[in-house]
XYZ file of C-alpha atoms in Angstrom:
384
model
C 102.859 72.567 163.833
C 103.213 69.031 164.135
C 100.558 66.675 163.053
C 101.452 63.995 165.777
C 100.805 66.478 168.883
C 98.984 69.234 170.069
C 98.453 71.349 173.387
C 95.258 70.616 175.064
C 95.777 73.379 177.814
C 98.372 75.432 178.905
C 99.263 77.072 182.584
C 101.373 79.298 181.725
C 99.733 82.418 183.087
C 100.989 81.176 186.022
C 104.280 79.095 185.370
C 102.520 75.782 185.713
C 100.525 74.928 188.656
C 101.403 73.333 192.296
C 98.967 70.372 193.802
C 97.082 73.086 195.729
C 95.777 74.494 192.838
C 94.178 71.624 190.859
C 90.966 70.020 191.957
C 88.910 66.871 190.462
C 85.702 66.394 189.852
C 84.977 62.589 189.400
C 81.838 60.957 188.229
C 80.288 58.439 186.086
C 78.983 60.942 183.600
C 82.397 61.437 182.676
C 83.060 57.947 181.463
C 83.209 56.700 177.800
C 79.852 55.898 176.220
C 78.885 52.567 175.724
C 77.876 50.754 172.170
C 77.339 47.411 172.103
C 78.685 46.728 168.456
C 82.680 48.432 169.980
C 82.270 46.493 173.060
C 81.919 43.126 171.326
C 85.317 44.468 168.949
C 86.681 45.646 172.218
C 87.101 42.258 174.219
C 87.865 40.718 170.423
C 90.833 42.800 170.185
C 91.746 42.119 173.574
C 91.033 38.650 173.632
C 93.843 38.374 170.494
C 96.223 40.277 171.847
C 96.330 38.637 175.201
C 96.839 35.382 173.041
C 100.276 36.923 171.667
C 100.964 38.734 174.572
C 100.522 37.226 177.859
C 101.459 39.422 180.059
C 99.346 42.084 179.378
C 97.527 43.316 182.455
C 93.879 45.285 181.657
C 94.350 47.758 184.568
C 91.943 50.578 185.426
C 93.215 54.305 184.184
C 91.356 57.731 184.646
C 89.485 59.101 181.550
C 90.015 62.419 181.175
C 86.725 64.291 180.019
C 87.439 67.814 179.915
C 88.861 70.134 182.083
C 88.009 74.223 183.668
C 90.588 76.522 183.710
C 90.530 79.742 185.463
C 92.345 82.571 183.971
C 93.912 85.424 184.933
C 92.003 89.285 184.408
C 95.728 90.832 183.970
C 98.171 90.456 180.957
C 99.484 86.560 180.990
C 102.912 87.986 180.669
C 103.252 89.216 184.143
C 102.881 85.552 185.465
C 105.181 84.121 188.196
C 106.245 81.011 189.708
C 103.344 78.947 191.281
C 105.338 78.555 194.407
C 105.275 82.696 194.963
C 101.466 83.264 193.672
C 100.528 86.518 193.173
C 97.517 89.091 193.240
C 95.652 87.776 190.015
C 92.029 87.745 190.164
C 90.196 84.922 187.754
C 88.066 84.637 185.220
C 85.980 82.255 183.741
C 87.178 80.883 180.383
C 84.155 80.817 177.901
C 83.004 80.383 174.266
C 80.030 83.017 173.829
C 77.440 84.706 171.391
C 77.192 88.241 171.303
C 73.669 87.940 172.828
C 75.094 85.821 175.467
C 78.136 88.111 176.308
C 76.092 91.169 176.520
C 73.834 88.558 179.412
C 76.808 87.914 181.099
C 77.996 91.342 181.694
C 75.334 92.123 183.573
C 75.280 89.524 185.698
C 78.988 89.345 186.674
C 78.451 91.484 189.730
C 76.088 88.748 191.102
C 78.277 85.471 190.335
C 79.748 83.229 192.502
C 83.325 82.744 193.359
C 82.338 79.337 192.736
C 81.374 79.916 189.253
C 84.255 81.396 188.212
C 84.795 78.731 185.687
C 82.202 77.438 183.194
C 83.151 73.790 181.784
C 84.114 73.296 177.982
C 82.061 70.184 177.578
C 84.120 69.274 174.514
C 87.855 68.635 174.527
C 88.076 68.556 170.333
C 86.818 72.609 170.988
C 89.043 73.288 173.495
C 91.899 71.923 172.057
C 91.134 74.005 168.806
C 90.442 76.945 171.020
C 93.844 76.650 172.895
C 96.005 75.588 169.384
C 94.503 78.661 167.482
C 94.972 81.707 170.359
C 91.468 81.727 170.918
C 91.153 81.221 174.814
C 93.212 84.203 175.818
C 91.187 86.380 173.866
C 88.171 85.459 174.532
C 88.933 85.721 178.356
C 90.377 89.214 178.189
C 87.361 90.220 176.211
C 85.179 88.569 179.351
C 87.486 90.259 181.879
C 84.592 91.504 184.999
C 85.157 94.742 186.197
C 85.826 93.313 189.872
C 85.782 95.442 193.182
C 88.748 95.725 195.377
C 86.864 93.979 198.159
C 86.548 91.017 195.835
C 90.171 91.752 194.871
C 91.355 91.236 197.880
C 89.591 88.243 198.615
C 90.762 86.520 195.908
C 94.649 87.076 196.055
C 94.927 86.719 200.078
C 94.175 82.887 199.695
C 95.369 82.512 196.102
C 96.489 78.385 196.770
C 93.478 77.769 198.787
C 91.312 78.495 195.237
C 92.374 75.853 193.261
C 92.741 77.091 189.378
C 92.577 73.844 187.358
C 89.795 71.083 187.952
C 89.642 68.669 185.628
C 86.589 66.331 185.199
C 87.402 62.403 185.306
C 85.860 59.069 184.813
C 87.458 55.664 185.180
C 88.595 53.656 181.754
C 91.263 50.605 181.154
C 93.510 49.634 179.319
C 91.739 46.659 177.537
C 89.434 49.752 176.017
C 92.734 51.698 175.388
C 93.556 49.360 173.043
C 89.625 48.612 171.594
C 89.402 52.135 170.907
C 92.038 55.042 170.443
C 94.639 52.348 169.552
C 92.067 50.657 167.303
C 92.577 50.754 163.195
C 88.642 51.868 163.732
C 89.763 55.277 166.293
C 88.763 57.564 162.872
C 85.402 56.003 162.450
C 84.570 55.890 166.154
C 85.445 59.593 166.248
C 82.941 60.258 163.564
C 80.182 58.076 165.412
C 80.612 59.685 168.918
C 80.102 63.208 166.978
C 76.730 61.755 165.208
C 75.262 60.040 168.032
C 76.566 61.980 171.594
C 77.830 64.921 169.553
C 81.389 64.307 170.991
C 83.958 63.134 168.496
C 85.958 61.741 171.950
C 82.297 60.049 173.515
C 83.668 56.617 172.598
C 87.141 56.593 173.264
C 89.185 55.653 176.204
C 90.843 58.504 176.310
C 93.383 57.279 179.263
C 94.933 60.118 181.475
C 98.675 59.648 181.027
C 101.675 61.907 182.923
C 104.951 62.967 181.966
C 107.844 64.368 183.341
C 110.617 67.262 181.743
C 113.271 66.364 184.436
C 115.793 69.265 184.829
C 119.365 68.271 186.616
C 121.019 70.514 189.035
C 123.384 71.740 186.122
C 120.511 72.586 183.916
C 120.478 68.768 182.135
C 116.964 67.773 180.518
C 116.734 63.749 180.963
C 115.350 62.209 177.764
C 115.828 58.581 178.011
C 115.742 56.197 174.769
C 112.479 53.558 174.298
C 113.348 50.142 174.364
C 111.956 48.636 170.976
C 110.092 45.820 172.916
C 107.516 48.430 174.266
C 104.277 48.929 172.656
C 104.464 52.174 171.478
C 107.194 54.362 170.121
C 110.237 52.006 170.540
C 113.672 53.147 169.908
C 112.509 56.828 170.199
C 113.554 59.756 172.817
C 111.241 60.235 175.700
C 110.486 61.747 179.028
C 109.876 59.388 181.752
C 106.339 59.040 182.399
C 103.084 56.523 182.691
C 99.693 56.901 184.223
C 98.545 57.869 187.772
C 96.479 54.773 188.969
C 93.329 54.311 190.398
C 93.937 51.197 192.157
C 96.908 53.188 194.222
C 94.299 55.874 194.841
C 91.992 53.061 196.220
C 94.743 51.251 198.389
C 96.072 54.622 199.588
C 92.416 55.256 201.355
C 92.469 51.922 202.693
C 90.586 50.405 199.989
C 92.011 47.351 198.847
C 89.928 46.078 195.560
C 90.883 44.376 192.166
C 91.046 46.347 189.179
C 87.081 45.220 187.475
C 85.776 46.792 191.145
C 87.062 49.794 191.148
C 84.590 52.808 190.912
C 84.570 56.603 191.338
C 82.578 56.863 194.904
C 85.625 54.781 196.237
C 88.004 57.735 195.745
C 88.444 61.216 197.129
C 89.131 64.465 194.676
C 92.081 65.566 197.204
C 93.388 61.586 196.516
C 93.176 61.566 193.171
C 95.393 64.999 192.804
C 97.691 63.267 195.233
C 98.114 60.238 192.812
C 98.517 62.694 189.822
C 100.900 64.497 191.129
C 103.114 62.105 192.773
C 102.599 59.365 189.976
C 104.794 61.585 187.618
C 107.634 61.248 190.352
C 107.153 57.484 190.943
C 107.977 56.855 187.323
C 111.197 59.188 187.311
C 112.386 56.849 190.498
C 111.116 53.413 188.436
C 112.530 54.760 184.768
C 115.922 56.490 185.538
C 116.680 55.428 189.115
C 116.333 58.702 191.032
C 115.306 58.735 194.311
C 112.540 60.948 195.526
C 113.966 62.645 197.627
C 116.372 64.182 194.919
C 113.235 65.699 193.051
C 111.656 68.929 193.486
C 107.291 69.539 193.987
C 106.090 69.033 190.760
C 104.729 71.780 188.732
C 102.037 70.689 186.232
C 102.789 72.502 182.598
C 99.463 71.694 181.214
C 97.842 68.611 178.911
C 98.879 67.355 175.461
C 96.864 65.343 173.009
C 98.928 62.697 170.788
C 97.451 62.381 168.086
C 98.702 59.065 166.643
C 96.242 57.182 169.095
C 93.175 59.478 168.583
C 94.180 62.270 170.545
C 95.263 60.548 173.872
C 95.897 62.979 176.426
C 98.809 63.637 178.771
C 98.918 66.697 182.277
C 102.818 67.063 181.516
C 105.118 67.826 184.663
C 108.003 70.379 185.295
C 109.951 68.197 187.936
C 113.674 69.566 189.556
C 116.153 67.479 190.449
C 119.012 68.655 193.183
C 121.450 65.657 191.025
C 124.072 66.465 188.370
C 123.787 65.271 185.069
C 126.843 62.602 185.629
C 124.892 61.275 188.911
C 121.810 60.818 187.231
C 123.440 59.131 184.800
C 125.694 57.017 186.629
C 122.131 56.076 188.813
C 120.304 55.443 185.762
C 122.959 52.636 184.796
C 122.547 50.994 187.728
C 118.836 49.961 187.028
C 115.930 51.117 188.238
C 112.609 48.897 188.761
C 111.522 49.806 184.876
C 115.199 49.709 183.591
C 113.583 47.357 180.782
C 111.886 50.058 179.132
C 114.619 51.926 177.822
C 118.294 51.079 176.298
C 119.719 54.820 177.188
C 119.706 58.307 178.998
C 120.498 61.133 176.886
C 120.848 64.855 178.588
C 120.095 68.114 176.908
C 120.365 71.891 177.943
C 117.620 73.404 179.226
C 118.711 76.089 176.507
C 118.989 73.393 173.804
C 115.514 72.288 174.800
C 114.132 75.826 174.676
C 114.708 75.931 170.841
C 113.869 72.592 169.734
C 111.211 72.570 166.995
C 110.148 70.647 163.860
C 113.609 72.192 162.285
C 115.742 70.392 164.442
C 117.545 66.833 163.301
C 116.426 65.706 166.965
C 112.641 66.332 166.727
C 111.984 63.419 164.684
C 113.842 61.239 167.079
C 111.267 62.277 169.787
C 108.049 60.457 170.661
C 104.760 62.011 169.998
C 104.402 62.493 174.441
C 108.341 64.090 174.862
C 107.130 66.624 171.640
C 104.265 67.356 173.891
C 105.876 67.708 176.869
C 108.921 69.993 175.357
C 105.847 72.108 173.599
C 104.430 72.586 176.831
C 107.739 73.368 178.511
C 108.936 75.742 175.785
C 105.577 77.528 176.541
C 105.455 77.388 180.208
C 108.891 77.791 181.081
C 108.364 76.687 184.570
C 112.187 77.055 185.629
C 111.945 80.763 184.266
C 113.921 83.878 185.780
């Protein structure tokens, strides 16, 4: 396993999941905690690095909290493509006593199709749950003994029940840098866990997305970091960047500067949207594709990168109908973020499929495109 990146969550029971079936729950209470000791560091930091760097722009990100995921009462191995759903029933994915598991058995008959999932209030748990095997079997042991009524129910309108909903708050980039990116990110972990019982309470913990572009002739895009970026220049990547609240904002007809921005401003079904179609505006900016040449994308799951504090990243399956020699004869043309990479490198989906620590190339990869091919390698969205 390597130390720089883990796997938050995976959809692979399902091949990834489609824009119908993720949901958002936004509020406040999802935001990082404040302490006014790290706040005072916080505009210090920034305040210095804007004197160096100029051109840095504080914009507003989504904070990712934590996250339910349904999951499915059959064996995960008889998954299928989220575009051709099939007749899975749910279950809730929980961490329970005994004592409690024996309570919830009998009162499965009597719960909610909206209760189907029960949150994880700590992503450091689920992570560890998700890293070590754990969620799987603790959801088959949970599996409810469901009637064919409910059966029914639930696989007639499988898209119209989303799977995934992930809880998010609002964060920048000024506390980005204060905090995960911060010399102190160790320390703060161990004072969110002694005072909110959260190692992650007072970090930023900035929703990023990334993209594992396939070609029409089976090409995976990787494109080389410029070394004038922040983080992890000269490396391989995937192109990717953050889904922005501001656009969310603007899209609804909202038009407000960054420090005014607040949850009650934005929809759920608008915030998905942004997700979801922020991944594809960064292939177009990065390598020069247009949209029209990518596929729906499929969200693989979220990875944590460990060498800021555990950032994490919802990772995209995204098809492309272009050959490898278009996309790269597009990609030298210059896109509108050409300046944040020096070259576009293409592997086979095959080659992909058995990258690991062992390989010469994994060390050449940033701590996001290991994510993102750990993800893919699990998910194989573009299975047979």
């Amino acid at each position: 396993m390597d130390s720089e990146v883990s796997v938050l969550l995976h959809c692979a029971a399902w091949r990834g999941l489609v824009e119908s079936q993720v949901q958002a729950e936004l509020s406040d209470r999802f935001n990082r905690q404040i302490d006014l000791s790290l706040e005072r560091q916080i505009e210090e930091v920034w305040a210095e690095r804007v004197s160096k760097e100029p051109w840095l722009f504080n914009g507003s990100k989504f904070r990712l909290h934590s996250f339910c995921l349904a999951s499915p009462a059959c064996d995960s191995s008889s998954s299928v493509s989220p575009k051709h759903q099939s007749c899975n029933p749910y279950i809730p994915v929980s961490n329970c006593s005994e004592g409690q598991e024996e309570e919830l058995q009998n009162s499965r008959q009597q719960r909610t199709e909206e209760n189907l999932c029960t949150e994880l209030n700590s992503l450091e748990k689920i992570s560890r749950c998700v890293n070590q095997g754990e969620i799987n079997q603790t959801a088959t042991a949970l599996t409810p003994a469901l009637s064919d009524k409910r059966v029914t129910q639930l696989t007639e309108e499988p898209e119209a029940r989303p799977l995934l909903t992930l809880r998010l708050g609002l964060t920048c980039y000024k506390d980005y840098l204060g905090t995960n990116w911060s010399s102190r990110a160790a320390e703060l972990r161990r004072l969110g866990e002694a005072e909110f019982g959260d190692p992650l309470a007072l970090l930023a913990q900035p929703l990023g997305v990334g993209g594992v572009l396939c070609t029409g002739d089976g090409q995976v895009v990787l494109i080389r970091r410029s070394q004038k970026v922040a983080e992890a220049g000269g490396l391989l990547d995937i192109p990717g960047g953050h889904p922005e609240p501001k656009v969310v904002c603007e899209r609804l007809g909202r038009a407000v500067c960054e420090e005014q921005i607040s949850v009650d401003m934005m929809t759920q079904r608008a915030v998905i949207s942004e997700l979801f179609s922020s991944v594809c505006a960064e292939i177009r900016d990065e390598v020069n594709i247009p949209l029209s040449s990518l596929g729906e994308p499929v969200l693989m799951g979220v990875a944590l990168n460990h060498t800021s504090a555990g950032r994490p990243s919802a990772e995209f399956y995204v098809s492309c109908s272009l050959t490898s020699d278009e996309v790269r004869k597009l990609y030298w043309k210059g896109g509108a973020e050409a300046n944040e990479s020096t070259d576009v490198i293409f592997l086979s989906r095959e080659d992909v499929l058995q990258l690991d620590g062992r390989s010469p190339l994994w060390s050449e990869l940033c701590p996001s495109a290991k994510g993102a091919v750990l993800l893919y390698q699990t998910v194989k969205p573009d299975g047979e």
